[in-house]
Structures are given as C-alpha cells and as structure tokens.
Amino acid sequence: CFSANKPWWCTDCESAYQAGMGLTLGADRTQMVSACASCAAPLPDGERYACGRCMSQYPGRVSAAVARGCMACPGAARGSGKEWACGEYCTDPALVTTGAQADACAACVGAPRNREPYGCKHCLQAAITWGQKAGVAGSDTQALVLGACFSCVQAGVTSGTCVGRCLSDTRLSSGSGAGAQPPAVTCLQSLAAS
C-alpha cells in the first residue's frame, strides 16, 4: 500500500485510517493501513469497504486492538451480505472494549449459521446488562456468558431466544463453588446444542 502502484483499496484504507484512527494514540498508521489492505485484498469489490469501517465507524473512539479484531470479520462474512455489521457492531465503543471481544464479535457476525448479525450486538448488550445485574461486570464470568451467547447465535438460534430464555433476571446467579458455571451459560449451551 505504500508504493506508486498500489491497489485502489489501499487509498480507501488510508482514508479510513485518517478519518477514524488518526486521532487515536497508539494506532500505528503503517500497521493499520497494511492490516486493512490485507483484510480487503481477498474480498469482492463490493465488500472491501467493510475493512476500512473497522477503523472509521466510530472516529477517534476505537483502539488499534479492536480495529484489528474487527478486520477478521469481513473475511468471515464474505459473500453473506453481513459485512456491513462488522464495523457497526464489532467496534461499537459502548459494547466492545478489547481486541478479544472484537475477535469474538467478528466470529459471531461471520458465522455461516448466523442469519441475523444483529444477534451479535444483542448478545453484547445483554451480556453487559447481565454482568451489571449479577454484580460481575467486566469479569471472566461476564466474558463466559458473552461467549456462550455468541455460540448460541452462531448455532443459528435467534438472539431473541438466546437472550430471552437465558439472560433473564431469573438466571442472574454467577454460579456457586469453584468451577461452577452460571445458569445462563448452561442455558445458552443447551440452546446451541439443540
């Protein structure tokens, strides 16, 4: 992307970097534009924009780790028509704060059996609310619940079913005893397996 004969999507990646991450501390321009170009190169022309949106959807509010995690999403969603959800959901600073969350969101959106990418956002929102109500916000337990919700949606179960049945107030216990699983995780795993 840094030569005279660069492909057109490199210019788009550079513009997305300037628009979205030029203000973000720690976001190395060369690394981010190169990651974006690597994301865009194998995609059909109509889907390449999604890689840049991982940097520009929320200008100045997305970390480099989250943007890089998001860039796995357009490739996973290739050909499904779901690439639009990558930047919109997997870099939303109100919902995704770590590269690991962005990676998991990317896998959720791109999952072949997931027909509703909104389900991934629904899981992010519900896991945050569940963690706050259960008194485990930001903990490994909340991350476990989010992962189980993503798995439920990736299995093709609607997010309304995953969240409605398993992340309700009646399943707020974070588990008891060493290694105990929260009832919400058991519920989500059961739905995903059915």
Tab-separated table of C-alpha atoms in Angstrom:
chain	number	residue	atom	x	y	z
A	1	CYS	CA	0.000	0.000	0.000
A	2	PHE	CA	2.957	2.310	0.230
A	3	SER	CA	4.147	2.193	-3.373
A	4	ALA	CA	3.172	4.065	-6.520
A	5	ASN	CA	1.360	1.023	-7.967
A	6	LYS	CA	-0.890	0.346	-5.005
A	7	PRO	CA	-4.364	-1.180	-5.454
A	8	TRP	CA	-7.319	1.207	-5.086
A	9	TRP	CA	-8.414	-0.234	-1.750
A	10	CYS	CA	-5.165	0.955	-0.174
A	11	THR	CA	-6.311	4.522	-0.741
A	12	ASP	CA	-9.631	3.657	0.891
A	13	CYS	CA	-7.798	2.109	3.862
A	14	GLU	CA	-5.580	5.183	4.199
A	15	SER	CA	-8.645	7.446	4.146
A	16	ALA	CA	-10.399	5.276	6.738
A	17	TYR	CA	-7.322	5.417	8.963
A	18	GLN	CA	-7.168	9.211	8.700
A	19	ALA	CA	-10.895	9.585	9.362
A	20	GLY	CA	-11.138	7.132	12.211
A	21	MET	CA	-7.795	6.485	13.838
A	22	GLY	CA	-5.649	9.475	13.015
A	23	LEU	CA	-6.662	10.796	16.427
A	24	THR	CA	-6.172	7.508	18.296
A	25	LEU	CA	-2.989	7.247	20.297
A	26	GLY	CA	-1.049	4.075	19.705
A	27	ALA	CA	-2.600	3.389	16.313
A	28	ASP	CA	0.401	2.946	14.024
A	29	ARG	CA	-0.533	4.189	10.546
A	30	THR	CA	1.596	1.728	8.583
A	31	GLN	CA	0.410	-1.288	10.590
A	32	MET	CA	-3.244	-0.302	10.488
A	33	VAL	CA	-3.345	0.547	6.769
A	34	SER	CA	-1.474	-2.695	5.993
A	35	ALA	CA	-3.911	-4.713	8.142
A	36	CYS	CA	-6.837	-3.053	6.381
A	37	ALA	CA	-5.363	-3.772	2.947
A	38	SER	CA	-4.764	-7.420	3.905
A	39	CYS	CA	-8.383	-7.602	5.033
A	40	ALA	CA	-9.653	-6.017	1.799
A	41	ALA	CA	-7.475	-7.793	-0.782
A	42	PRO	CA	-9.289	-11.169	-0.906
A	43	LEU	CA	-12.796	-9.682	-0.761
A	44	PRO	CA	-15.088	-8.903	-3.691
A	45	ASP	CA	-15.092	-5.213	-4.651
A	46	GLY	CA	-18.499	-4.546	-3.084
A	47	GLU	CA	-17.378	-5.803	0.335
A	48	ARG	CA	-13.932	-4.207	0.664
A	49	TYR	CA	-15.326	-1.068	2.303
A	50	ALA	CA	-16.067	-3.086	5.454
A	51	CYS	CA	-12.370	-3.345	6.334
A	52	GLY	CA	-11.945	0.420	6.481
A	53	ARG	CA	-15.099	0.789	8.550
A	54	CYS	CA	-13.365	-1.181	11.289
A	55	MET	CA	-11.259	1.971	11.733
A	56	SER	CA	-13.693	4.716	10.754
A	57	GLN	CA	-17.155	3.708	12.029
A	58	TYR	CA	-16.582	5.457	15.390
A	59	PRO	CA	-13.924	8.135	14.700
A	60	GLY	CA	-11.305	8.526	17.411
A	61	ARG	CA	-13.033	6.054	19.740
A	62	VAL	CA	-11.693	2.671	18.576
A	63	SER	CA	-8.423	1.190	19.784
A	64	ALA	CA	-5.984	-0.420	17.380
A	65	ALA	CA	-6.614	-3.828	19.030
A	66	VAL	CA	-10.378	-3.550	18.490
A	67	ALA	CA	-9.955	-2.385	14.880
A	68	ARG	CA	-7.595	-5.296	14.137
A	69	GLY	CA	-10.040	-7.759	15.729
A	70	CYS	CA	-12.835	-6.335	13.614
A	71	MET	CA	-10.796	-6.823	10.447
A	72	ALA	CA	-11.274	-10.590	10.755
A	73	CYS	CA	-14.993	-10.013	10.312
A	74	PRO	CA	-15.334	-9.038	6.625
A	75	GLY	CA	-13.455	-12.169	5.562
A	76	ALA	CA	-15.586	-14.353	7.824
A	77	ALA	CA	-18.757	-12.713	6.474
A	78	ARG	CA	-17.599	-12.863	2.824
A	79	GLY	CA	-20.428	-13.358	0.378
A	80	SER	CA	-23.140	-13.393	3.050
A	81	GLY	CA	-24.214	-9.755	2.875
A	82	LYS	CA	-23.385	-9.330	6.568
A	83	GLU	CA	-20.102	-7.418	6.171
A	84	TRP	CA	-21.854	-4.130	6.993
A	85	ALA	CA	-22.269	-5.307	10.607
A	86	CYS	CA	-18.523	-5.694	11.208
A	87	GLY	CA	-17.635	-2.071	11.875
A	88	GLU	CA	-21.076	-1.176	13.158
A	89	TYR	CA	-21.260	-3.847	15.861
A	90	CYS	CA	-17.722	-5.138	16.431
A	91	THR	CA	-16.163	-1.716	17.053
A	92	ASP	CA	-19.027	-0.039	18.951
A	93	PRO	CA	-17.123	1.536	21.876
A	94	ALA	CA	-20.144	1.207	24.151
A	95	LEU	CA	-20.091	-2.572	23.663
A	96	VAL	CA	-16.607	-3.678	22.560
A	97	THR	CA	-13.551	-2.546	24.502
A	98	THR	CA	-10.949	-5.251	23.873
A	99	GLY	CA	-9.401	-6.983	20.899
A	100	ALA	CA	-10.675	-10.319	22.250
A	101	GLN	CA	-14.263	-9.032	22.254
A	102	ALA	CA	-13.816	-7.741	18.687
A	103	ASP	CA	-12.409	-11.139	17.621
A	104	ALA	CA	-15.389	-12.943	19.165
A	105	CYS	CA	-17.842	-10.484	17.616
A	106	ALA	CA	-16.202	-10.990	14.206
A	107	ALA	CA	-16.639	-14.758	14.505
A	108	CYS	CA	-20.262	-14.264	15.561
A	109	VAL	CA	-21.149	-11.969	12.653
A	110	GLY	CA	-19.355	-14.168	10.128
A	111	ALA	CA	-20.729	-17.497	11.350
A	112	PRO	CA	-22.477	-19.258	8.428
A	113	ARG	CA	-25.478	-20.339	10.507
A	114	ASN	CA	-25.986	-16.862	11.979
A	115	ARG	CA	-28.604	-15.320	9.741
A	116	GLU	CA	-29.088	-12.199	11.875
A	117	PRO	CA	-25.918	-10.225	12.580
A	118	TYR	CA	-27.946	-8.049	14.959
A	119	GLY	CA	-27.903	-11.075	17.253
A	120	CYS	CA	-24.221	-10.432	17.942
A	121	LYS	CA	-24.966	-6.873	19.058
A	122	HIS	CA	-27.903	-8.179	21.091
A	123	CYS	CA	-25.547	-10.596	22.887
A	124	LEU	CA	-23.047	-7.800	23.586
A	125	GLN	CA	-25.771	-5.599	25.076
A	126	ALA	CA	-27.372	-8.427	27.043
A	127	ALA	CA	-24.070	-9.710	28.492
A	128	ILE	CA	-23.208	-6.205	29.729
A	129	THR	CA	-26.637	-5.825	31.361
A	130	TRP	CA	-26.478	-9.353	32.789
A	131	GLY	CA	-22.990	-8.703	34.221
A	132	GLN	CA	-24.124	-5.471	35.858
A	133	LYS	CA	-27.237	-7.056	37.386
A	134	ALA	CA	-25.324	-10.150	38.539
A	135	GLY	CA	-22.575	-7.984	40.055
A	136	VAL	CA	-19.856	-9.409	37.814
A	137	ALA	CA	-19.457	-6.620	35.235
A	138	GLY	CA	-16.148	-6.815	33.394
A	139	SER	CA	-15.261	-10.185	34.902
A	140	ASP	CA	-14.288	-13.513	33.377
A	141	THR	CA	-17.787	-14.715	34.265
A	142	GLN	CA	-19.345	-11.986	32.116
A	143	ALA	CA	-16.938	-12.907	29.288
A	144	LEU	CA	-18.019	-16.551	29.640
A	145	VAL	CA	-21.678	-15.519	29.327
A	146	LEU	CA	-20.907	-13.384	26.256
A	147	GLY	CA	-19.034	-16.251	24.606
A	148	ALA	CA	-21.911	-18.641	25.301
A	149	CYS	CA	-24.419	-16.150	23.873
A	150	PHE	CA	-22.290	-15.730	20.738
A	151	SER	CA	-22.117	-19.524	20.392
A	152	CYS	CA	-25.886	-19.736	20.712
A	153	VAL	CA	-26.382	-17.176	17.917
A	154	GLN	CA	-23.633	-18.790	15.795
A	155	ALA	CA	-25.531	-22.078	16.046
A	156	GLY	CA	-28.446	-20.435	14.240
A	157	VAL	CA	-30.679	-19.782	17.257
A	158	THR	CA	-32.273	-16.335	17.177
A	159	SER	CA	-30.795	-13.835	19.601
A	160	GLY	CA	-34.279	-13.177	20.981
A	161	THR	CA	-34.429	-16.816	22.049
A	162	CYS	CA	-30.848	-16.923	23.372
A	163	VAL	CA	-31.196	-13.706	25.347
A	164	GLY	CA	-34.869	-14.045	26.297
A	165	ARG	CA	-34.569	-17.554	27.655
A	166	CYS	CA	-31.111	-17.466	29.148
A	167	LEU	CA	-30.130	-13.956	30.190
A	168	SER	CA	-33.276	-13.032	32.082
A	169	ASP	CA	-33.319	-11.852	35.682
A	170	THR	CA	-34.120	-15.396	36.849
A	171	ARG	CA	-30.672	-16.561	35.723
A	172	LEU	CA	-28.548	-13.911	37.404
A	173	SER	CA	-26.553	-16.240	39.596
A	174	SER	CA	-22.897	-16.236	38.642
A	175	GLY	CA	-22.583	-19.830	39.806
A	176	SER	CA	-21.523	-21.124	43.182
A	177	GLY	CA	-18.469	-23.089	44.139
A	178	ALA	CA	-15.153	-23.482	42.375
A	179	GLY	CA	-15.594	-24.009	38.660
A	180	ALA	CA	-19.383	-23.687	38.811
A	181	GLN	CA	-20.972	-22.381	35.655
A	182	PRO	CA	-23.597	-19.642	35.766
A	183	PRO	CA	-27.091	-20.985	34.943
A	184	ALA	CA	-27.179	-18.557	31.997
A	185	VAL	CA	-24.196	-20.326	30.388
A	186	THR	CA	-25.756	-23.767	30.867
A	187	CYS	CA	-28.970	-22.491	29.296
A	188	LEU	CA	-27.138	-20.948	26.296
A	189	GLN	CA	-25.079	-24.086	25.740
A	190	SER	CA	-28.227	-26.191	25.805
A	191	LEU	CA	-29.917	-23.999	23.178
A	192	ALA	CA	-26.822	-24.022	20.966
A	193	ALA	CA	-26.660	-27.815	21.110
A	194	SER	CA	-30.332	-28.335	20.269
